[in-house]
Coordinates of C-alpha atoms in Angstrom, one line a residue:
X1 CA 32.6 97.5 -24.8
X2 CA 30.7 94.5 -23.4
X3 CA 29.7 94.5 -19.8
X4 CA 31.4 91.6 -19.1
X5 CA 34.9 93.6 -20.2
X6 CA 33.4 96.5 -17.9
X7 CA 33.5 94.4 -14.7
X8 CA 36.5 92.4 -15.3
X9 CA 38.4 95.8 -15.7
X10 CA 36.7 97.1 -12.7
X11 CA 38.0 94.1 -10.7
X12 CA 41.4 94.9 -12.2
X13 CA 41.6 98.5 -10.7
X14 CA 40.1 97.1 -7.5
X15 CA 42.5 94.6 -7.3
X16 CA 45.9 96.9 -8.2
X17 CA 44.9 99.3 -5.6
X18 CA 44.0 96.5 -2.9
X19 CA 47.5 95.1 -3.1
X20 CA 49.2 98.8 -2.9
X21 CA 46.8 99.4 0.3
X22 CA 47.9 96.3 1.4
X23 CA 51.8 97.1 1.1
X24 CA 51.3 100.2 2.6
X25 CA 49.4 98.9 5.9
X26 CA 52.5 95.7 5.7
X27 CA 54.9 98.1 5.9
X28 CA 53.5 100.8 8.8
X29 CA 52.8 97.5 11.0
X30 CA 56.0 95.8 10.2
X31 CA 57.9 99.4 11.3
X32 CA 55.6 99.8 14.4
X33 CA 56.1 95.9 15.4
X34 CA 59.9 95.5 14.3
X35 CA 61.1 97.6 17.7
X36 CA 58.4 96.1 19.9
X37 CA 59.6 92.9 18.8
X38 CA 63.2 94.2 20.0
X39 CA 62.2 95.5 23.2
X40 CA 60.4 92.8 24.6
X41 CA 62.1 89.3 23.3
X42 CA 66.0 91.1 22.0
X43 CA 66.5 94.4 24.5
X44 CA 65.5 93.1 27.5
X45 CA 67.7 91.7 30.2
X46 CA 67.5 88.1 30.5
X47 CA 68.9 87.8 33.9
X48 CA 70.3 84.6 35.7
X49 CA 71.9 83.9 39.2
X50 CA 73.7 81.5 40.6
X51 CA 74.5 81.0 44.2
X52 CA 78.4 80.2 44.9
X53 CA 79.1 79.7 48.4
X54 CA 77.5 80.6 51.8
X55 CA 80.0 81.5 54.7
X56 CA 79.0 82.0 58.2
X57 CA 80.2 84.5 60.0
X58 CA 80.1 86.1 64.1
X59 CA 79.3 89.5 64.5
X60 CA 81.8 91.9 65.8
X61 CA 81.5 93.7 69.4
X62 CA 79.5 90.9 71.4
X63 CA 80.3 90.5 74.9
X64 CA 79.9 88.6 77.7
X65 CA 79.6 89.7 81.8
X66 CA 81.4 87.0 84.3
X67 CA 77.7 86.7 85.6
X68 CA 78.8 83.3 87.7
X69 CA 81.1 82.9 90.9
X70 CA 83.2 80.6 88.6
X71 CA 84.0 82.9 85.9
X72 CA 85.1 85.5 88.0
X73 CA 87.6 83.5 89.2
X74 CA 89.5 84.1 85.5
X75 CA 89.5 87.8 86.0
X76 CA 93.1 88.0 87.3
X77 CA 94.2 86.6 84.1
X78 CA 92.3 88.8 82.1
X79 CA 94.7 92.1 81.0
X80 CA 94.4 94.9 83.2
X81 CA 93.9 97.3 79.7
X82 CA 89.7 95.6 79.7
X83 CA 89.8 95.8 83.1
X84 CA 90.6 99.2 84.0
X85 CA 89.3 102.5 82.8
X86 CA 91.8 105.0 81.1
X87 CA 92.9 108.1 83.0
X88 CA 93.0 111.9 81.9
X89 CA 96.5 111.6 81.6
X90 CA 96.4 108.3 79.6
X91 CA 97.4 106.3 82.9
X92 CA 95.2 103.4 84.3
X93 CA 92.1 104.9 85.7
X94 CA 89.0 103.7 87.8
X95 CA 88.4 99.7 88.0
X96 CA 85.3 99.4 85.5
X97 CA 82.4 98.4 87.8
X98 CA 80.2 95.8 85.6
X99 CA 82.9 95.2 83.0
X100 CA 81.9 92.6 79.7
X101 CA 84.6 91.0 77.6
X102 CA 84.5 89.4 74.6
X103 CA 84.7 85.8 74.1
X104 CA 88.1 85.5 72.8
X105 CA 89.4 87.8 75.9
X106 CA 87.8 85.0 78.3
X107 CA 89.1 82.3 76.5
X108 CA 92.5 83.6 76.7
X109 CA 92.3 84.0 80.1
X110 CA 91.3 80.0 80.6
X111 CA 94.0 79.0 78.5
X112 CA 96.4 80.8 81.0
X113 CA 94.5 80.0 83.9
X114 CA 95.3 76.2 83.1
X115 CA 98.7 76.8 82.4
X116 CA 99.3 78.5 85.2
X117 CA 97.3 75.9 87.1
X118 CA 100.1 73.2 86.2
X119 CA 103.1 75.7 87.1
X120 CA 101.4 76.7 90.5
X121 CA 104.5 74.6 92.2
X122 CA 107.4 76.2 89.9
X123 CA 105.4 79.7 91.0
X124 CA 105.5 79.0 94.7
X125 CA 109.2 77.9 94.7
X126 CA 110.0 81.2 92.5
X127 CA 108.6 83.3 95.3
X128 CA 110.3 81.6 98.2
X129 CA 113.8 82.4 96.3
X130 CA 112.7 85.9 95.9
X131 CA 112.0 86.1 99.7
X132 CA 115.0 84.4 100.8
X133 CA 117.2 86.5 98.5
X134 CA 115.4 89.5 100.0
X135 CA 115.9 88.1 103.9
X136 CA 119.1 87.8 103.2
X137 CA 119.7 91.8 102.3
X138 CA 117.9 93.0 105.0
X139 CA 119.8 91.1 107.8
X140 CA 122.5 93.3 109.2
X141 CA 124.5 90.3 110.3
X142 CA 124.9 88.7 106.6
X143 CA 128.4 89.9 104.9
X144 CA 127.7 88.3 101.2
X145 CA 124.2 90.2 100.8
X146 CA 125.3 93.8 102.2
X147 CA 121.9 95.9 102.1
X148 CA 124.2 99.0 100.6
X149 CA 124.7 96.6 97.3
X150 CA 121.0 96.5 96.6
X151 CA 120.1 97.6 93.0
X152 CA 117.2 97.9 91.2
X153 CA 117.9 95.4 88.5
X154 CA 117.4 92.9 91.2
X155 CA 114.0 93.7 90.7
X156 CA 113.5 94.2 87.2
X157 CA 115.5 90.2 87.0
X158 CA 112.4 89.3 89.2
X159 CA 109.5 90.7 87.1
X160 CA 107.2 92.0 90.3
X161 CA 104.4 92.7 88.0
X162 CA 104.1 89.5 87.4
X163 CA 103.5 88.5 91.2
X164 CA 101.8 92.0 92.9
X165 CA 99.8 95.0 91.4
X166 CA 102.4 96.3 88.4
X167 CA 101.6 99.7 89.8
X168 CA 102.9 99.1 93.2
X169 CA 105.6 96.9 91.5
X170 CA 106.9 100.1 89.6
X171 CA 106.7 102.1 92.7
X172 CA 108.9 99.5 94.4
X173 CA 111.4 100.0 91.4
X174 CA 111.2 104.0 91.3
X175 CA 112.0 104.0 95.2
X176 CA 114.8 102.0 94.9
X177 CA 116.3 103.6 92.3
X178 CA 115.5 107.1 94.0
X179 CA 117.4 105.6 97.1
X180 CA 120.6 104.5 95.3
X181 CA 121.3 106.4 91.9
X182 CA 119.9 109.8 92.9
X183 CA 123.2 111.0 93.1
X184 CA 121.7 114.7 93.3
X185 CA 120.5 114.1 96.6
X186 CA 123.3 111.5 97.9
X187 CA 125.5 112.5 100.2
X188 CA 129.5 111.1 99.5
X189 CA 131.9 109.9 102.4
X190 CA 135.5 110.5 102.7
X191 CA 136.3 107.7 100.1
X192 CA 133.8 109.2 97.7
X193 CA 131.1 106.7 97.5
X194 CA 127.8 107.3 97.9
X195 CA 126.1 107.3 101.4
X196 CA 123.2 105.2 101.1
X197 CA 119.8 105.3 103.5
X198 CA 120.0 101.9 104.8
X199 CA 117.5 102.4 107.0
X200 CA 114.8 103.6 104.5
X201 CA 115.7 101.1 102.1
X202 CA 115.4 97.8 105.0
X203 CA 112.2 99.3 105.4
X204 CA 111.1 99.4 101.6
X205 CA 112.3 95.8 101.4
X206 CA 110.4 94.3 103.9
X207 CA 107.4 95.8 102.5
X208 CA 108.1 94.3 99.1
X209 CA 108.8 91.1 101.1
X210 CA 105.5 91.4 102.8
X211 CA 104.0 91.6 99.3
X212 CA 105.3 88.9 98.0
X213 CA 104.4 86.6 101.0
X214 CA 100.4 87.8 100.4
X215 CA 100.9 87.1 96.8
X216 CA 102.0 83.0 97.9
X217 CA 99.2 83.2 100.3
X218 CA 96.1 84.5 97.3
X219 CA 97.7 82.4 94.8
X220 CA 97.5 79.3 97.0
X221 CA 93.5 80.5 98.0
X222 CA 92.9 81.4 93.9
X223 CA 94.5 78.3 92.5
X224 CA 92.9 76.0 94.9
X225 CA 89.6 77.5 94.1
X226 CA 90.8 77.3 90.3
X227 CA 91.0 73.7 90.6
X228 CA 88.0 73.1 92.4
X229 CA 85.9 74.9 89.6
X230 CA 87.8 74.4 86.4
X231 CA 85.6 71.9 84.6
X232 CA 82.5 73.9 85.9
X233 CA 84.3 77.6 83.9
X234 CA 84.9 75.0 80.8
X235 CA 81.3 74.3 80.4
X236 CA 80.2 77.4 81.2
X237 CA 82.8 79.3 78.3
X238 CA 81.6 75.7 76.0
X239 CA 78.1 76.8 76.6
X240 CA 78.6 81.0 76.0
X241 CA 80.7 79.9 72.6
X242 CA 77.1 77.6 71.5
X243 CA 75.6 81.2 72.5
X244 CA 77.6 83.4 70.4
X245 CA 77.4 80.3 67.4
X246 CA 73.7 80.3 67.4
X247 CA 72.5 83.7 67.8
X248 CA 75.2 85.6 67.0
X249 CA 76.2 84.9 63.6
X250 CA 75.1 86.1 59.9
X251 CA 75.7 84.6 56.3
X252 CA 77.6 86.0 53.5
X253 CA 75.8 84.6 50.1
X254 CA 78.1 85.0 47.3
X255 CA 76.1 84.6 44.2
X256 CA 77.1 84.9 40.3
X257 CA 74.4 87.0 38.2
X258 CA 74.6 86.6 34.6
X259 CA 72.8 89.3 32.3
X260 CA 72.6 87.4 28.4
X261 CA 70.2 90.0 27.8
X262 CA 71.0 93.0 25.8
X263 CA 69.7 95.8 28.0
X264 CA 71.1 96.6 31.3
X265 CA 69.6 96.6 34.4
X266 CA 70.1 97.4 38.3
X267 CA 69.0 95.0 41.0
X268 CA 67.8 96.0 44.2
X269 CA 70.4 95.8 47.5
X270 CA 67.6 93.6 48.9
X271 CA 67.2 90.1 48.6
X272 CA 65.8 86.8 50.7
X273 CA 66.9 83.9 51.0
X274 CA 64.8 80.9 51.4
X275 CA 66.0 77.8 54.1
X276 CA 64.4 74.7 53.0
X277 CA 64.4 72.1 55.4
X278 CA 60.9 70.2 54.0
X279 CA 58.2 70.4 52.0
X280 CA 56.4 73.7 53.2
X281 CA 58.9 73.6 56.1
X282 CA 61.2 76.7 55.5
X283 CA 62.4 80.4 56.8
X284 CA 63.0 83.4 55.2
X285 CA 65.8 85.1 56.2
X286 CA 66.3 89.1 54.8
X287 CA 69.4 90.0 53.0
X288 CA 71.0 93.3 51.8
X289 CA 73.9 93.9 49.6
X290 CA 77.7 93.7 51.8
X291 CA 78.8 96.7 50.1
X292 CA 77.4 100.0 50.7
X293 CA 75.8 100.4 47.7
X294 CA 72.1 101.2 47.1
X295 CA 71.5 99.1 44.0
X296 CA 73.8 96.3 42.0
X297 CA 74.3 97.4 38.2
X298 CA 74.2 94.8 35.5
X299 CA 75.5 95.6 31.9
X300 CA 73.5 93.8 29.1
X301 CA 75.6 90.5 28.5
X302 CA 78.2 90.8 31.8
X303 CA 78.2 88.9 34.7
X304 CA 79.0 89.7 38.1
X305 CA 80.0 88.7 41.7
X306 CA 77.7 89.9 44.7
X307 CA 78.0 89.5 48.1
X308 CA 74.8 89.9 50.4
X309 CA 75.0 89.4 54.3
X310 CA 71.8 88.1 55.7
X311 CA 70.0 89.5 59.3
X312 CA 71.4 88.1 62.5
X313 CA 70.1 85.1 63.5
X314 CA 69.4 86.8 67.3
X315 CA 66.7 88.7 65.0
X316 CA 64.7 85.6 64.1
X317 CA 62.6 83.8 66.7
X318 CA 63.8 80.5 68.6
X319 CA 62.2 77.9 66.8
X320 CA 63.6 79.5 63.0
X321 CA 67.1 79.6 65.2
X322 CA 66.9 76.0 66.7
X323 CA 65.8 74.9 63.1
X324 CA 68.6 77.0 61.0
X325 CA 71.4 75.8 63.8
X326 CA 70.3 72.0 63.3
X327 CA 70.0 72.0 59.5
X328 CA 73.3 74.5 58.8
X329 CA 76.5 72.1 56.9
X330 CA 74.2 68.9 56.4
X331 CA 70.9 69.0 55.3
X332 CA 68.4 71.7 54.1
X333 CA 69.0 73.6 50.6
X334 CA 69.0 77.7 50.1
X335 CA 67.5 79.3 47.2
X336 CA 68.0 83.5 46.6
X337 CA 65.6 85.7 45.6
X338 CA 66.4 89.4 44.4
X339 CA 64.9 91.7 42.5
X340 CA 65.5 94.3 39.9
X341 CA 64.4 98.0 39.3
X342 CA 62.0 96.8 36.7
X343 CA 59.7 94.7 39.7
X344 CA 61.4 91.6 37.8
X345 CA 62.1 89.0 40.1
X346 CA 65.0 86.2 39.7
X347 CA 65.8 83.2 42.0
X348 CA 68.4 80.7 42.0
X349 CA 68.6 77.1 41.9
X350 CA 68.4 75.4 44.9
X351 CA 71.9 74.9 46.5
X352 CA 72.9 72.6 49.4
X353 CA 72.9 74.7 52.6
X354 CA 76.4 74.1 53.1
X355 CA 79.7 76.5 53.5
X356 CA 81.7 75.1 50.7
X357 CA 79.1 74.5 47.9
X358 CA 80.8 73.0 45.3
X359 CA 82.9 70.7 47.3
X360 CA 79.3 69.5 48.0
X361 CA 78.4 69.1 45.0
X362 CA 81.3 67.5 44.0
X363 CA 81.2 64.8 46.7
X364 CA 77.8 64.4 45.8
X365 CA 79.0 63.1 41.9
X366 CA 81.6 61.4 43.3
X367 CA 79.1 59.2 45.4
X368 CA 76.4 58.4 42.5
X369 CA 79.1 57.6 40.7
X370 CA 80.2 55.1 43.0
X371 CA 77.0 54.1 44.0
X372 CA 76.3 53.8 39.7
X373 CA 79.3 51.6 39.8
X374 CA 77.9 49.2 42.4
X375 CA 74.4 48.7 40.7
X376 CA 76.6 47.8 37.6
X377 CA 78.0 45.2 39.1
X378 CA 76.0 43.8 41.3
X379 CA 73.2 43.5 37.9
X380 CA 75.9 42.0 35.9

């Protein structure tokens, strides 16, 4: 055999076993890269979110103190119940000392300090019935209003609580009753009826007339006051309901997170969200999932519906406050960032920082289409 035959065959062998070499090392990095491949650009979660609508919301509990000489002058119309401390025995108790309300209650209490305020006269004329009608029983000399005829619905018809203290009022009650329908301790005369203590009685209604003279007298002094300082309590409640607004209140992000990835994953209960108001003009406010859950889960290819409530705004400083209050339902947009168990973070697109986000966004089409409209035909 030639040499030349001798190398050509040599390069044949070479060649044969270079190629099954070759297959074999194709084949161990194709299995090695094939789930590699699948892990990082198939199995992972491709997460996306989407922010829905922003509410704002008061927090619960806040109260206010009738710190001013004007807005103590609403605490007789405030219920006696935040007023009062409760007994042992379930009863009214103690007066509270420094008592706080919250807004609502002191709004409620204008509201009937101004209707009261326009039926002061219908009030004073109610009173000087109740006094005549009570004149009349305690004169010995009167023959239709006989003081033995007395009862205690007269009373109950007259609604004392709403004039004196409804403890006294219900004293008043209880003694007249105990004066004519205690029929245990009533003695009877010879015709059978009962012998009333006219005497005790005339004396228990001129008290209760005496009450209800005071009660013309401090309603006369309150309302007068009332009216001399109603403007100045409306602008002091206008200014404690800006208070509350401001620096009381929290958001509630509702945001849409899309996994069209085909592993799962778990994001984190925290979140921010950014407050844009210009270009590197913006705050950071801390979020944290509404539910009381530790982490969110997200299944490979679901989609779900968070809630996160943000910090209060009394916990940022004045200037993020004063800036968040001004920009809040017209200018400004919100972005949200969270983050998952993996260190992977995800943000949003930026959203109008408005409540009702797609009624925004909406509006917002509906006006460039307009405005598209115009340019139409004003180039035509």
């Amino acid at each position: 055999m030639s040499d030349t035959n001798l190398t050509n065959s040599w390069w044949k062998r070479l060649a044969i076993k270079s190629k099954a070499v070759w297959l074999t090392l194709s084949g161990v990095i194709t299995a090695l890269s094939v789930p590699a491949w699948q892990y990082y650009v198939v199995e992972q979660a491709n997460v996306s979110i989407e922010i829905v609508k922003i509410e704002r919301k008061q927090r619960d509990g806040v109260q206010f103190s009738l710190d001013s000489e004007e807005l103590k002058l609403l605490e007789p119309y405030i219920p006696a119940l935040f007023l009062y401390e409760a007994s042992d025995l379930g009863g009214r108790g103690d007066k509270r000392i420094s008592p706080s309300f919250e807004l609502s209650i002191l709004e409620k209490a204008f509201k009937k300090a101004t209707r009261e305020l326009k039926l002061i006269s219908v009030k004073q004329l109610q009173l000087d019935k109740y006094i005549s009608e009570l004149s009349q029983f305690i004169d010995p000399t009167n023959k239709i209003k006989k003081l033995t005829e007395f009862r205690v619905s007269d009373f109950r018809l007259w609604s004392l609580g709403s004039y004196i203290d409804d403890i006294e009022a219900k004293y008043y009650e209880d003694q007249v009753l105990a004066l004519t329908r205690n029929y245990s301790q009533l003695t009877f005369d010879e015709l059978h009826q009962p012998k009333i203590n006219t005497t005790a009685l005339r004396y228990l209604l001129l008290d209760v007339r005496e009450d209800l003279s005071d009660a013309i007298s401090a309603s006369e002094k309150q309302q007068n006051r009332l009216r001399n300082n109603i403007r100045s309590i409306e602008r002091q409640l206008s200014a404690l309901r800006q208070q509350f607004e401001q620096q009381y209140s929290y958001f509630v992000v509702e945001v849409i997170a899309s996994n069209r990835g085909r592993s799962d994953t778990t994001l984190y209960s925290m979140g921010l969200l950014r407050i844009v108001f210009s270009d590197n003009n913006y705050v950071d406010i801390n979020l944290t999932l509404n539910e009381s859950y530790q982490h969110a889960d997200l299944p490979a290819s679901g989609t779900e519906t968070y809630y996160y409530r943000s910090e209060s705004l009394m916990d940022l400083t004045a200037q993020e406050r004063k800036l968040v209050n001004s920009y809040w339902g017209s200018r400004g947009e919100v972005q949200i960032y969270l983050l998952d168990t993996q260190q992977q973070v995800y943000s949003s697109k930026p959203a109008p920082f408005v409540g009702n986000i797609k009624q925004k966004a909406m509006l917002d089409l509906l006006k460039d289409t307009a405005h598209g409209s115009m340019v139409s035909v004003s180039g035509y």
